[in-house]
PDB file of C-alpha atoms in Angstrom:
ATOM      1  CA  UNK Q   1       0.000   0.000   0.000  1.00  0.00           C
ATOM      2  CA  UNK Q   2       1.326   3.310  -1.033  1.00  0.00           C
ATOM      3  CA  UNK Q   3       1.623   5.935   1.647  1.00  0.00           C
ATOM      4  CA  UNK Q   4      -0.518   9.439   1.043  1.00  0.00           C
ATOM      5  CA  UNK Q   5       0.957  12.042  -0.871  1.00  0.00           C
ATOM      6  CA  UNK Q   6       1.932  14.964   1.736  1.00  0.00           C
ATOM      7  CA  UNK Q   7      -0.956  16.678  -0.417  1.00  0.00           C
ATOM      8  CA  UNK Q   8      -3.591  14.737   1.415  1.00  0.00           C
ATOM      9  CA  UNK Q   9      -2.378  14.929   4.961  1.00  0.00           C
ATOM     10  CA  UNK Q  10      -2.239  18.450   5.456  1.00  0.00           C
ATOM     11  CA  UNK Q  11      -6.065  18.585   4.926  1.00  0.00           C
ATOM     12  CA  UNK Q  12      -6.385  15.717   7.571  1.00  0.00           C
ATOM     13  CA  UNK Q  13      -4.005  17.749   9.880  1.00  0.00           C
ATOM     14  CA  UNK Q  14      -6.330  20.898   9.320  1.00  0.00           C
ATOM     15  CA  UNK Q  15      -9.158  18.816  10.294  1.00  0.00           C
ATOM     16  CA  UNK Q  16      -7.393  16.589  13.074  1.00  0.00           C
ATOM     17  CA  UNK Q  17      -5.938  19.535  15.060  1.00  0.00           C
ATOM     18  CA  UNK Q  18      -7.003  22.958  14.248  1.00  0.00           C
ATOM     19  CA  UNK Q  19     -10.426  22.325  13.710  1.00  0.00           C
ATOM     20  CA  UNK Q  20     -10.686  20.883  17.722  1.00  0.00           C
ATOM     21  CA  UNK Q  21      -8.103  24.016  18.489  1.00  0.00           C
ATOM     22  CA  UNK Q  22     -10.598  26.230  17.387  1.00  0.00           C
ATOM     23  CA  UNK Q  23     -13.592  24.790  19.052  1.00  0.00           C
ATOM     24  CA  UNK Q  24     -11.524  24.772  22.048  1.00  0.00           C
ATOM     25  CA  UNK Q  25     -10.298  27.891  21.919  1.00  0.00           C
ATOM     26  CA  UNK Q  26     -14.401  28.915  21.420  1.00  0.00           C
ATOM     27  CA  UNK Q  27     -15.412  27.383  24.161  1.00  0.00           C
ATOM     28  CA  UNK Q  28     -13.034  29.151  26.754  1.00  0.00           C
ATOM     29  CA  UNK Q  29     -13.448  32.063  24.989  1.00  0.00           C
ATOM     30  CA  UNK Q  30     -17.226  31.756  25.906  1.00  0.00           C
ATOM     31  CA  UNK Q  31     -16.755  30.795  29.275  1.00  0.00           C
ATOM     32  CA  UNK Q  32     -14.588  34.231  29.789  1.00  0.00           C
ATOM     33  CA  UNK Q  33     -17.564  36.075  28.233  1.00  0.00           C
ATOM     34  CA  UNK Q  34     -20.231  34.795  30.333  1.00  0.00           C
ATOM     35  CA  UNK Q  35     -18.866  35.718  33.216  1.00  0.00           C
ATOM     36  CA  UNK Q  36     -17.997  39.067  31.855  1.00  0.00           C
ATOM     37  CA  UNK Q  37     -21.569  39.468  31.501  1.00  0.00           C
ATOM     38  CA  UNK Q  38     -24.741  39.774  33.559  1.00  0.00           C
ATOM     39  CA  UNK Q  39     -26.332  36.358  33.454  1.00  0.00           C
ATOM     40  CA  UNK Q  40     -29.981  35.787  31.246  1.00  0.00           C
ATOM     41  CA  UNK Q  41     -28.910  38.886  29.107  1.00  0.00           C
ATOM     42  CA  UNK Q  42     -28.464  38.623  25.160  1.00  0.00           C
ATOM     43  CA  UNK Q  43     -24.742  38.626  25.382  1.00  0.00           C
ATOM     44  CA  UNK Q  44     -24.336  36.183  27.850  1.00  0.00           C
ATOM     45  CA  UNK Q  45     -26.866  34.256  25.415  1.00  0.00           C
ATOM     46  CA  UNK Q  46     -24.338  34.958  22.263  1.00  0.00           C
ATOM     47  CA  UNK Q  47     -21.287  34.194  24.165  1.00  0.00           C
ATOM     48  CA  UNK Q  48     -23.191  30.905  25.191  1.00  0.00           C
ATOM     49  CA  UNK Q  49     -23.610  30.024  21.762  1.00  0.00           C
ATOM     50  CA  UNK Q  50     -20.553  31.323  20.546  1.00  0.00           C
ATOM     51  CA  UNK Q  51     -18.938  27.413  20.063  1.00  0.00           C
ATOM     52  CA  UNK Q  52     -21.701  26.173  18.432  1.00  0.00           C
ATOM     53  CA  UNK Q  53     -20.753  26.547  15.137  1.00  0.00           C
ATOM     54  CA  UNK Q  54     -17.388  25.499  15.677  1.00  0.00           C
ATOM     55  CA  UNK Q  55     -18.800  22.014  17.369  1.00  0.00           C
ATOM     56  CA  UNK Q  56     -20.579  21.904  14.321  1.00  0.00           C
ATOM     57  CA  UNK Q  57     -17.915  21.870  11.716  1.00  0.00           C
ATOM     58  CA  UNK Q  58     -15.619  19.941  14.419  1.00  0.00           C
ATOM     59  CA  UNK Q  59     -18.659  17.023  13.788  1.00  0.00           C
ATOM     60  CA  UNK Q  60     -18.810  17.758   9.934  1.00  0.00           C
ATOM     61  CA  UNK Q  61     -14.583  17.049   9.667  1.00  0.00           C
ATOM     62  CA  UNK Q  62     -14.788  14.229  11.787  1.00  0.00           C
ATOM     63  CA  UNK Q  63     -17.546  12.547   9.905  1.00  0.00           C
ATOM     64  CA  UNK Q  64     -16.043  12.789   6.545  1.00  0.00           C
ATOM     65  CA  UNK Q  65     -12.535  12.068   7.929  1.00  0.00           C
ATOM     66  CA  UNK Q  66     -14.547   8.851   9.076  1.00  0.00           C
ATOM     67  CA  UNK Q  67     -15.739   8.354   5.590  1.00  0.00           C
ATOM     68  CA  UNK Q  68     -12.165   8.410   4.345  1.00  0.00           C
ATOM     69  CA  UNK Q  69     -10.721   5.338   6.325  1.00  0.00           C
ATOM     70  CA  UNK Q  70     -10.504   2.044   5.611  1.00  0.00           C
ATOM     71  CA  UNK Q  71     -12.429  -0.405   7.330  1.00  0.00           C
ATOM     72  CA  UNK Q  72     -10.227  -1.167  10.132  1.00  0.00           C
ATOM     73  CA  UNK Q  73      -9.993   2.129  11.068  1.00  0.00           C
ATOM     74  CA  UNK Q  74     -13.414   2.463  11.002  1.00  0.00           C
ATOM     75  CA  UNK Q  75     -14.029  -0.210  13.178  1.00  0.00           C
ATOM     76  CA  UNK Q  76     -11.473   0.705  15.484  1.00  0.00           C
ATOM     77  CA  UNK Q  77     -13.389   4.458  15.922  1.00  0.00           C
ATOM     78  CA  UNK Q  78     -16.614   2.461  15.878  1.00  0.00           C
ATOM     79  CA  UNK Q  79     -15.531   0.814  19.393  1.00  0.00           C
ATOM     80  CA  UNK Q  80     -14.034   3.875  20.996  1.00  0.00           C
ATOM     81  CA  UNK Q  81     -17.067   5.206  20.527  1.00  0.00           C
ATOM     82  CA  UNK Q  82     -18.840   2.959  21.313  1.00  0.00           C
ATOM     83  CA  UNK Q  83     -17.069   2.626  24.437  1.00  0.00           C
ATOM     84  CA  UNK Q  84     -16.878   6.402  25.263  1.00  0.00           C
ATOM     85  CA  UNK Q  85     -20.714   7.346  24.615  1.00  0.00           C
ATOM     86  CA  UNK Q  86     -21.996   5.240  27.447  1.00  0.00           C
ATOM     87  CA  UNK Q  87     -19.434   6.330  30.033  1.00  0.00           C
ATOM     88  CA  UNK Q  88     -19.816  10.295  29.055  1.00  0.00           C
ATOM     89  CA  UNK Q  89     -23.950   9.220  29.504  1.00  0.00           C
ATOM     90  CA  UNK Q  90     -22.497   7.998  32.862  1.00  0.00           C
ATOM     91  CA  UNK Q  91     -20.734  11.203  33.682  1.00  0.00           C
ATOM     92  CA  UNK Q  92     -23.447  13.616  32.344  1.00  0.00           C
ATOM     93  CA  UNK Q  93     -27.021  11.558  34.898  1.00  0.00           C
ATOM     94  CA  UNK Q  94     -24.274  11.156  37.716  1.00  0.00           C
ATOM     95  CA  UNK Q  95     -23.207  14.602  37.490  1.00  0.00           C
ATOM     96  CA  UNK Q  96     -26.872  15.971  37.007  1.00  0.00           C
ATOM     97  CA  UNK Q  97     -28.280  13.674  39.832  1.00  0.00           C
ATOM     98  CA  UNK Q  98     -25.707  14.975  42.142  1.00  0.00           C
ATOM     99  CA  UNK Q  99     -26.755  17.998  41.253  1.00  0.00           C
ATOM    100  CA  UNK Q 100     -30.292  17.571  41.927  1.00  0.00           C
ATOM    101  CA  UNK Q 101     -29.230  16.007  45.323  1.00  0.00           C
ATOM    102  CA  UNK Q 102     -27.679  19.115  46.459  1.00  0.00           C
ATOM    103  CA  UNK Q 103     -24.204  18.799  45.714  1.00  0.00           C
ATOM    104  CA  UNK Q 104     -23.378  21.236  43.290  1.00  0.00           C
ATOM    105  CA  UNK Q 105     -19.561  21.053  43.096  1.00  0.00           C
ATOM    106  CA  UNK Q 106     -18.708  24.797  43.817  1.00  0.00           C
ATOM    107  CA  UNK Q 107     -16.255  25.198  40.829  1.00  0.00           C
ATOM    108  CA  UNK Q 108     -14.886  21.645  40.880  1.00  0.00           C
ATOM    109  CA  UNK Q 109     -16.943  19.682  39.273  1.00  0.00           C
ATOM    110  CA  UNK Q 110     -20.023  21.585  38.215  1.00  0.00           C
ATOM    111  CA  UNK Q 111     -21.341  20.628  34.652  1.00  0.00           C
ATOM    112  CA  UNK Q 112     -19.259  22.906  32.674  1.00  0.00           C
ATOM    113  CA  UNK Q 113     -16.035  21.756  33.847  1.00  0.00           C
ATOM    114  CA  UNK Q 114     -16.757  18.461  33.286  1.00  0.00           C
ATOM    115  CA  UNK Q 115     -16.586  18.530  29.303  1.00  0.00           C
ATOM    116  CA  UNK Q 116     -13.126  17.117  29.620  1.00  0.00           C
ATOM    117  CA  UNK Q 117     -14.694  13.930  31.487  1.00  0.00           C
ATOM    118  CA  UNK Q 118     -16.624  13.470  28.299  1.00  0.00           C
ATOM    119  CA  UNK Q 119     -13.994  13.008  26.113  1.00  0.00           C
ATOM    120  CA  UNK Q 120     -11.538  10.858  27.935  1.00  0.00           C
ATOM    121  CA  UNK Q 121     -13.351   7.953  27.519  1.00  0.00           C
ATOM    122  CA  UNK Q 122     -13.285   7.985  23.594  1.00  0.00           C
ATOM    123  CA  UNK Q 123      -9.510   8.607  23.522  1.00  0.00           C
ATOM    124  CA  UNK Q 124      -9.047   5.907  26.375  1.00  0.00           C
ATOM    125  CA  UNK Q 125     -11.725   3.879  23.641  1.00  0.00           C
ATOM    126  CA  UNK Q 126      -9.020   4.365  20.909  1.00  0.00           C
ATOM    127  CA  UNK Q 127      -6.184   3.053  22.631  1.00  0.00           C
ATOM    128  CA  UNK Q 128      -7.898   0.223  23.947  1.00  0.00           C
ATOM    129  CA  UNK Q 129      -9.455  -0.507  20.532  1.00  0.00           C
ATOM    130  CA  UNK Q 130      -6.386   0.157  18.664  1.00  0.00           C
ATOM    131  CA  UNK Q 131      -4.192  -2.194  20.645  1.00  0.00           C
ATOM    132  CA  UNK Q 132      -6.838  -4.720  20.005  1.00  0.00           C
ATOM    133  CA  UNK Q 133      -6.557  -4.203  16.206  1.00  0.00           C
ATOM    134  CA  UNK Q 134      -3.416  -3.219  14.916  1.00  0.00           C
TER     135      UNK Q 134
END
């Protein structure tokens, strides 16, 4: 099998790093801006939605990076996720039901901190599945 021409992976580098950079980089950028803000006014409400659109094309790379791989490596991302969606379910009602409970975390581990919780499990899903595979 012939290895990609350095043509193609600079596309898949665009979509593998920067893309997820930028959503990131959204994301805290909204955080910062809510809190700038007073709360239930329109700009909090625009900073709140300000990584949408950057989730959005985040999902539209991955999917047709997805569509591009062979199909070991589509099984392989098939089982991470497959792995990961349950446990971030598992993080999101524990998380909520603690919530509900009365504990509310006080800035350690209130629900928008805990994003990063949701997306361990699919990389810890890749390794797992990729060991398996290759």
């Amino acid at each position: 099998m012939t290895p990609p021409a350095s043509g193609t992976r600079r596309p898949r580098l665009l979509r593998s790093f920067l893309i997820p950079t930028a959503f990131v980089l959204a994301y805290f950028a909204a955080r910062a801006g809510i809190e700038s803000v007073e709360p239930r006014s329109t700009p909090a409400l625009l900073f709140a939605l300000l990584p949408v659109p950057a989730f959005a094309f985040f999902i539209h790379a991955y999917v047709r990076n997805v569509r591009g791989m062979d199909e070991l490596e589509r099984r392989i991302q098939l089982e991470a996720l497959a792995f990961a969606f349950p446990v971030a379910l598992l993080v999101a009602f524990t998380a909520g039901l603690l919530h509900l409970a009365g504990f509310e975390g006080e800035g350690d581990w209130d629900l928008p901190r805990l994003w990063p919780l949701l997306v361990l499990p699919y990389f810890f899903g890749l390794m797992r599945s990729r060991r398996r595979y290759v």
